[in-house]
Structures are given as C-alpha cells and as structure tokens.
Tab-separated table of C-alpha atoms in Angstrom:
chain	number	residue	atom	x	y	z
A	1	MET	CA	-9.130	38.595	3.402
A	2	GLU	CA	-11.628	35.886	2.800
A	3	ILE	CA	-11.098	36.534	-0.848
A	4	LEU	CA	-7.329	35.894	-0.614
A	5	THR	CA	-7.635	32.730	1.263
A	6	GLN	CA	-10.076	30.979	-0.999
A	7	PRO	CA	-7.275	30.547	-3.975
A	8	LEU	CA	-4.794	29.549	-1.176
A	9	GLU	CA	-7.321	26.991	-0.034
A	10	PHE	CA	-8.052	25.681	-3.351
A	11	THR	CA	-4.416	24.999	-4.211
A	12	PHE	CA	-3.959	23.059	-0.997
A	13	MET	CA	-7.063	20.926	-2.199
A	14	GLN	CA	-5.355	20.610	-5.588
A	15	HIS	CA	-2.101	19.305	-3.881
A	16	ALA	CA	-3.904	17.085	-1.541
A	17	LEU	CA	-6.180	15.298	-4.313
A	18	ALA	CA	-3.114	14.929	-6.629
A	19	ALA	CA	-0.859	13.355	-3.916
A	20	ALA	CA	-3.660	11.201	-2.655
A	21	VAL	CA	-4.433	9.774	-6.208
A	22	ILE	CA	-0.576	9.219	-6.988
A	23	SER	CA	0.025	7.567	-3.684
A	24	SER	CA	-3.251	5.307	-3.775
A	25	VAL	CA	-2.696	4.181	-7.400
A	26	VAL	CA	0.948	3.114	-6.543
A	27	CYS	CA	0.162	1.308	-3.549
A	28	ALA	CA	-2.646	-0.415	-5.433
A	29	MET	CA	-0.479	-1.821	-8.055
A	30	LEU	CA	1.996	-3.015	-5.543
A	31	SER	CA	-0.875	-4.575	-3.456
A	32	CYS	CA	-1.641	-6.962	-6.565
A	33	TRP	CA	1.761	-8.802	-6.008
A	34	LEU	CA	1.629	-8.436	-2.382
A	35	VAL	CA	-1.706	-10.390	-2.000
A	36	LEU	CA	-0.812	-12.828	-4.568
A	37	MET	CA	2.655	-13.728	-2.824
A	38	GLY	CA	1.048	-13.598	0.664
A	39	TRP	CA	3.416	-10.712	1.763
A	40	SER	CA	0.582	-8.534	3.097
A	41	LEU	CA	2.272	-8.690	6.758
A	42	MET	CA	5.583	-7.713	5.127
A	43	GLY	CA	3.704	-4.483	3.787
A	44	GLU	CA	2.671	-3.743	7.502
A	45	ALA	CA	6.261	-4.498	8.875
A	46	VAL	CA	7.798	-2.098	6.446
A	47	ALA	CA	5.382	0.507	7.006
A	48	HIS	CA	5.839	0.526	10.899
A	49	SER	CA	9.489	0.048	10.685
A	50	ILE	CA	10.248	3.353	9.232
A	51	LEU	CA	9.079	5.495	12.183
A	52	PRO	CA	12.634	5.789	13.653
A	53	GLY	CA	14.215	6.629	10.369
A	54	ILE	CA	11.693	9.593	10.124
A	55	VAL	CA	12.688	11.004	13.448
A	56	LEU	CA	16.578	10.331	12.818
A	57	ALA	CA	16.335	12.062	9.619
A	58	GLN	CA	14.779	15.229	11.380
A	59	ILE	CA	17.295	15.211	14.018
A	60	PHE	CA	20.221	15.266	11.548
A	61	GLY	CA	18.574	17.603	9.153
A	62	LEU	CA	18.200	14.731	6.371
A	63	PRO	CA	15.268	14.449	3.956
A	64	MET	CA	12.466	12.594	5.683
A	65	ALA	CA	12.188	10.153	2.542
A	66	LEU	CA	15.866	9.085	3.058
A	67	GLY	CA	15.529	8.139	6.576
A	68	ALA	CA	12.099	6.272	6.113
A	69	PHE	CA	13.447	4.427	2.977
A	70	GLY	CA	16.792	3.535	4.958
A	71	PHE	CA	14.839	2.093	7.804
A	72	GLY	CA	12.444	0.217	5.525
A	73	MET	CA	15.209	-1.678	4.037
A	74	LEU	CA	16.765	-2.303	7.252
A	75	ALA	CA	13.634	-3.723	8.304
A	76	VAL	CA	13.833	-6.233	5.167
A	77	LEU	CA	17.344	-7.238	5.772
A	78	LEU	CA	16.666	-8.044	9.525
A	79	ILE	CA	13.549	-10.086	8.818
A	80	GLY	CA	15.281	-12.045	6.086
A	81	GLY	CA	18.573	-12.438	8.409
A	82	ILE	CA	16.531	-13.683	11.426
A	83	SER	CA	14.406	-16.086	9.348
A	84	GLY	CA	17.408	-17.570	7.538
A	85	ASN	CA	19.533	-17.883	10.597
A	86	SER	CA	17.129	-19.326	13.083
A	87	THR	CA	14.339	-21.741	13.511
A	88	LEU	CA	11.834	-19.119	13.748
A	89	LYS	CA	9.037	-18.803	11.116
A	90	HIS	CA	8.864	-15.837	8.767
A	91	ASP	CA	5.983	-14.253	10.281
A	92	THR	CA	7.519	-14.456	13.768
A	93	SER	CA	10.764	-12.769	12.532
A	94	ILE	CA	8.289	-9.976	10.934
A	95	GLY	CA	6.583	-9.625	14.344
A	96	VAL	CA	9.740	-9.219	16.276
A	97	VAL	CA	11.447	-6.607	13.905
A	98	PHE	CA	8.497	-4.371	13.154
A	99	THR	CA	7.337	-3.899	16.718
A	100	SER	CA	11.014	-3.434	17.834
A	101	LEU	CA	11.545	-0.659	15.451
A	102	PHE	CA	8.200	0.903	15.856
A	103	ALA	CA	8.839	0.967	19.588
A	104	LEU	CA	12.407	2.616	18.928
A	105	GLY	CA	10.703	5.262	16.761
A	106	LEU	CA	8.118	6.018	19.663
A	107	VAL	CA	11.040	6.510	22.179
A	108	LEU	CA	12.760	8.842	19.889
A	109	ILE	CA	9.832	10.836	19.422
A	110	SER	CA	9.466	11.106	23.067
A	111	ARG	CA	13.010	12.256	23.756
A	112	THR	CA	13.382	14.451	20.709
A	113	PRO	CA	11.683	17.994	20.395
A	114	SER	CA	10.143	18.043	16.781
A	115	GLN	CA	7.811	20.429	14.726
A	116	THR	CA	6.173	17.282	13.298
A	117	HIS	CA	3.316	16.071	15.258
A	118	LEU	CA	3.135	12.273	15.844
A	119	THR	CA	-0.366	12.337	14.507
A	120	HIS	CA	0.773	13.485	11.088
A	121	ILE	CA	3.341	10.914	10.930
A	122	LEU	CA	1.242	8.223	12.054
A	123	PHE	CA	-2.020	9.103	10.144
A	124	GLY	CA	-0.791	11.584	7.379
A	125	ASN	CA	-1.287	15.369	6.784
A	126	VAL	CA	-2.308	15.466	3.095
A	127	LEU	CA	-3.845	18.750	3.359
A	128	GLY	CA	-0.467	20.162	4.308
A	129	ILE	CA	1.561	18.979	1.419
A	130	SER	CA	3.361	21.715	-0.437
A	131	GLN	CA	4.422	21.852	-4.207
A	132	ALA	CA	7.740	20.262	-3.322
A	133	ASP	CA	6.141	17.438	-1.375
A	134	LEU	CA	3.898	16.692	-4.319
A	135	LEU	CA	6.708	16.659	-6.920
A	136	GLN	CA	8.630	14.218	-4.639
A	137	THR	CA	5.615	12.004	-4.397
A	138	ALA	CA	4.908	12.046	-8.124
A	139	GLY	CA	8.671	11.218	-8.728
A	140	LEU	CA	9.075	8.418	-6.394
A	141	GLY	CA	5.613	7.027	-7.507
A	142	LEU	CA	6.508	7.236	-11.322
A	143	ALA	CA	9.780	5.550	-10.664
A	144	THR	CA	7.917	2.721	-8.684
A	145	VAL	CA	5.384	2.244	-11.454
A	146	ALA	CA	7.799	2.367	-14.027
A	147	VAL	CA	9.869	-0.644	-12.446
A	148	LEU	CA	6.745	-2.529	-11.978
A	149	LEU	CA	5.624	-2.464	-15.485
A	150	ALA	CA	9.007	-2.881	-17.060
A	151	LEU	CA	9.647	-6.146	-15.168
A	152	ARG	CA	5.697	-7.100	-15.093
A	153	ARG	CA	6.380	-10.506	-16.868
A	154	SER	CA	9.169	-11.614	-14.424
A	155	LEU	CA	7.361	-10.244	-11.219
A	156	VAL	CA	4.119	-12.177	-12.265
A	157	LEU	CA	5.982	-15.371	-12.854
A	158	LEU	CA	7.629	-14.975	-9.223
A	159	ALA	CA	4.181	-14.583	-7.787
A	160	PHE	CA	2.542	-17.499	-9.535
A	161	ASP	CA	5.349	-19.933	-9.608
A	162	LYS	CA	8.710	-19.095	-7.785
A	163	ILE	CA	9.952	-22.631	-8.555
A	164	HIS	CA	9.466	-22.495	-12.039
A	165	ALA	CA	11.130	-18.969	-12.196
A	166	HIS	CA	14.100	-20.301	-10.699
A	167	THR	CA	14.383	-23.121	-12.737
A	168	ILE	CA	14.333	-21.333	-16.108
A	169	GLY	CA	17.170	-19.311	-14.717
A	170	MET	CA	15.774	-16.315	-13.293
A	171	SER	CA	17.214	-14.892	-10.139
A	172	THR	CA	14.267	-14.989	-7.751
A	173	GLY	CA	16.286	-13.661	-4.792
A	174	ALA	CA	17.332	-10.504	-6.624
A	175	LEU	CA	13.640	-10.205	-7.721
A	176	SER	CA	12.315	-10.710	-4.367
A	177	ILE	CA	14.593	-7.902	-2.888
A	178	LEU	CA	13.644	-5.576	-5.668
A	179	LEU	CA	10.042	-5.951	-4.894
A	180	LEU	CA	10.589	-5.545	-1.435
A	181	SER	CA	12.661	-2.349	-2.179
A	182	LEU	CA	9.797	-1.022	-4.297
A	183	LEU	CA	7.471	-1.814	-1.047
A	184	ALA	CA	9.817	0.646	1.081
A	185	LEU	CA	9.885	3.061	-1.689
A	186	THR	CA	5.885	3.072	-2.044
A	187	THR	CA	5.717	3.482	1.667
A	188	VAL	CA	7.586	6.416	1.700
A	189	THR	CA	5.495	7.681	-1.203
A	190	SER	CA	2.372	7.564	0.662
A	191	LEU	CA	3.783	8.615	3.926
A	192	GLN	CA	2.389	12.073	4.127
A	193	THR	CA	-0.807	11.189	2.575
A	194	LEU	CA	-1.813	8.254	4.483
A	195	GLY	CA	0.537	7.906	7.124
A	196	ILE	CA	2.577	4.938	8.490
A	197	LEU	CA	-0.536	3.200	9.940
A	198	LEU	CA	-3.191	3.766	7.155
A	199	VAL	CA	-0.891	2.981	4.163
A	200	VAL	CA	-0.826	-0.729	5.117
A	201	ALA	CA	-4.498	-0.730	4.173
A	202	MET	CA	-3.904	0.552	0.612
A	203	LEU	CA	-0.957	-2.038	0.170
A	204	VAL	CA	-3.662	-4.605	0.819
A	205	ILE	CA	-7.290	-3.865	0.312
A	206	PRO	CA	-7.103	-2.766	-3.434
A	207	GLY	CA	-5.313	-5.952	-4.518
A	208	ALA	CA	-7.888	-8.100	-2.375
A	209	THR	CA	-10.761	-6.093	-4.099
A	210	ALA	CA	-9.203	-6.562	-7.738
A	211	LEU	CA	-8.717	-10.309	-6.874
A	212	LEU	CA	-12.377	-10.870	-6.174
A	213	LEU	CA	-13.417	-9.262	-9.357
A	214	CYS	CA	-10.788	-10.353	-12.073
A	215	ARG	CA	-9.398	-13.602	-13.716
A	216	ARG	CA	-6.516	-12.011	-15.470
A	217	PHE	CA	-3.446	-10.116	-13.860
A	218	GLY	CA	-3.474	-7.472	-16.215
A	219	SER	CA	-7.093	-6.671	-15.446
A	220	MET	CA	-6.299	-6.962	-11.715
A	221	LEU	CA	-3.861	-4.146	-12.028
A	222	VAL	CA	-6.256	-1.715	-13.920
A	223	VAL	CA	-9.082	-2.429	-11.391
A	224	ALA	CA	-7.060	-2.296	-8.267
A	225	ALA	CA	-5.545	1.256	-9.557
A	226	SER	CA	-8.938	2.415	-10.884
A	227	SER	CA	-10.452	1.434	-7.352
A	228	ALA	CA	-7.726	3.215	-5.247
A	229	ALA	CA	-7.982	6.414	-7.548
A	230	THR	CA	-11.679	6.557	-6.897
A	231	SER	CA	-11.174	6.002	-3.241
A	232	ALA	CA	-8.725	8.886	-3.013
A	233	VAL	CA	-11.051	11.228	-4.767
A	234	LEU	CA	-13.979	10.366	-2.644
A	235	GLY	CA	-11.901	10.392	0.587
A	236	VAL	CA	-10.411	13.850	0.087
A	237	TYR	CA	-13.709	15.421	-0.928
A	238	ALA	CA	-15.516	13.709	2.251
A	239	SER	CA	-12.904	14.642	4.531
A	240	TYR	CA	-13.160	18.421	3.267
A	241	TRP	CA	-16.865	18.674	3.521
A	242	PHE	CA	-17.379	16.656	6.631
A	243	ASP	CA	-13.965	17.833	8.391
A	244	THR	CA	-12.946	14.207	9.173
A	245	SER	CA	-9.337	12.286	8.607
A	246	THR	CA	-8.499	12.355	5.163
A	247	GLY	CA	-6.456	9.192	5.424
A	248	GLY	CA	-9.117	7.350	7.231
A	249	SER	CA	-11.860	8.573	4.731
A	250	ILE	CA	-9.625	7.325	1.820
A	251	VAL	CA	-9.299	3.795	3.434
A	252	LEU	CA	-13.024	3.663	4.261
A	253	ALA	CA	-13.832	4.309	0.780
A	254	GLN	CA	-11.551	1.588	-0.379
A	255	SER	CA	-13.134	-0.716	2.406
A	256	ALA	CA	-16.612	-0.207	1.132
A	257	GLN	CA	-15.603	-1.196	-2.487
A	258	PHE	CA	-14.111	-4.212	-1.068
A	259	ALA	CA	-17.306	-5.002	0.903
A	260	LEU	CA	-19.304	-4.736	-2.431
A	261	ALA	CA	-16.995	-6.902	-4.456
A	262	TYR	CA	-17.245	-9.582	-1.711
A	263	LEU	CA	-20.824	-9.570	-1.718
A	264	PHE	CA	-21.444	-8.877	-5.429
A	265	ALA	CA	-18.446	-10.165	-7.296
A	266	PRO	CA	-20.011	-12.067	-10.498
A	267	ALA	CA	-18.175	-15.255	-9.854
A	268	LYS	CA	-16.587	-15.108	-6.177
A	269	GLY	CA	-19.260	-12.904	-4.573
A	270	MET	CA	-21.034	-14.281	-1.532
A	271	ILE	CA	-24.486	-13.475	-2.936
A	272	PRO	CA	-23.874	-14.888	-6.157
A	273	ARG	CA	-22.471	-18.101	-4.961
A	274	LEU	CA	-25.368	-18.529	-2.363
A	275	ARG	CA	-27.864	-18.028	-5.241
A	276	GLN	CA	-25.933	-20.779	-7.388
A	277	GLY	CA	-25.914	-23.142	-4.344
A	278	ARG	CA	-29.544	-22.826	-3.952
A	279	GLY	CA	-29.495	-24.212	-0.341
A	280	ARG	CA	-26.478	-26.443	-0.996
A	281	ARG	CA	-23.169	-25.891	0.897
A	282	VAL	CA	-21.244	-22.976	-0.521
A	283	ALA	CA	-17.931	-23.729	-2.048
A	284	PRO	CA	-14.828	-22.027	-0.693
A	285	LEU	CA	-13.020	-19.366	-2.515
A	286	SER	CA	-10.064	-21.665	-2.675
A	287	THR	CA	-11.984	-24.170	-5.059
A	288	PHE	CA	-12.289	-21.800	-7.708
A	289	PRO	CA	-9.871	-21.581	-10.696
A	290	PRO	CA	-6.679	-19.591	-9.978
A	291	LEU	CA	-5.840	-16.410	-11.590
A	292	ASP	CA	-4.851	-16.647	-15.104
A	293	VAL	CA	-1.017	-16.082	-15.310
A	294	LYS	CA	-1.387	-15.465	-18.930
A	295	ASP	CA	-0.924	-11.790	-19.148
A	296	PRO	CA	-0.211	-10.170	-22.503
A	297	ALA	CA	2.275	-7.323	-22.551
C-alpha cells in the first residue's frame, strides 16, 4: 500500500509545484505594472471581491473561474462608477466595494452547504490541484502573459506617462480596463494556489523587489518573474518537509527576498546608502532617478 501511494504523492507534488510556479510568475509580471501605477490596493480589492462569485458558481454548478472572474470585473466597474460619480476618493471607493463584496461572500458561505472548505478558498489548496486544474491554470496564465508581452510598450507608457499616452492618441481608458481585466484573470489563475488573501502579496511584493534592484522595465519583469518562481519552488518544498501552509511559505520566501533587496540592493538598498552617506542624512528613495522608460522589445 505504501508503495502505491508514493507515485500518487509524487504526482500531486508535481502538479503543486507546476501550478505554484505558473501562478507566481504571472502575478509577478503583473505586479510590475501595479507597483509602478500605484494600483496595489486595487489588486487587494479584486482578490477579496471574488469570494461571492466563487460561492454562487458552486451553488449554480458553474465553473469556479467564471464566477470569480465575473465578480472581479464587477468590483472594478463598481469602484470606477462610485469614484466617477461622487466626491469620494478612489481609495475610499475601493475600501467600500471590496469589504462589502467580501462580507457578502462570507454570508453566502455561512448559509450555503459546500464541499469546499472556507480555508481552502481563503488560503489556497495547492496540494489538491488535479491535472484539469493545472491545465486551466496554465491556460489562463499563458493568456495573461501573452497579452502583457504583446502590449508591453503601450502598457509601459501608460504606467510612466498617462497624459503623454493620451496626447499621442492612445486609448488610456481602454488600456486601463484591459489591465484591470488581466488583474481579475490573474487572481482567478492563482486562486487555488495562493487563495484570495495571499494572492495580494504576490501581486505586490515581486514588483516591489524588482523595483529596488532594477533601472529598466525589461529587467524588472525578468527579476520579478525569477524571484517569484524561486519563491514558489522554495515555498512548495518547505511546506512539504515542514508541514506548513504552502501559500504562506511561498509568500514568506518572497518576503525574505524583498527584505534582502531592501537592505542590500546596490543603488537603493538601505545598507549601501548608509555606507555612501558616511554619517550624513540618507537621501529618501524618491530622490533617486526614476525607472528608465526606454525598454527595447
């Protein structure tokens, strides 16, 4: 019996590792734009807002990804509508929408019998990923990355200079909606791996880590994706050997890399800046030259 369970356990580990790497890399690439555009809170809003969509999809027998994506887009539309038709600031609208939808999801879960445990929805269940789930994750992730790379120049200009992008005739509104749609799709991609709570970390920390280390956007994409893939591998193996939360282990591995970058990054790290200052007041990071927008294809 033990011999029979070993190949099955190895297969689950393969699925978990592949899904974790795919989800983390997709989140990391999108995080580069979210960090530069100041949309980190939007990522949190979309991630939390998909909870009622997941529950309703289970009630009506629909694919979980469909319900999650639908409510992610609903959150984006509600936030834009409230911000554009009231005196409330954007962050206030985000707080109202995502907390309300998240609360709706909790109420639906409490009143609806379900085979899916709330913990798995909130924190992920990467070790329970089947081959079909893996194929879905890979397909959604590949689609997201393909769009990001195909429209990289336009999206980079949107992130650095939205006014100039509008001046030269680019549809900044359509690009913003596209980026938010990709955010919702990425959240769905990472749902089972990281859960709707921890996916927020992988939508922020890889981009923040790469921003500390890079001066060009192309390099930032590579560093963020590599850092996230490394975190996924370390997190999955650490959770297996130490019997800990897989999503939590992945995020902690990514956080450790951010801490190292914050302390030791050659130009922007705290320790190199203190050494260069030699007792003088350390200049804030805002005084450093901005990221180079010139990004060859």
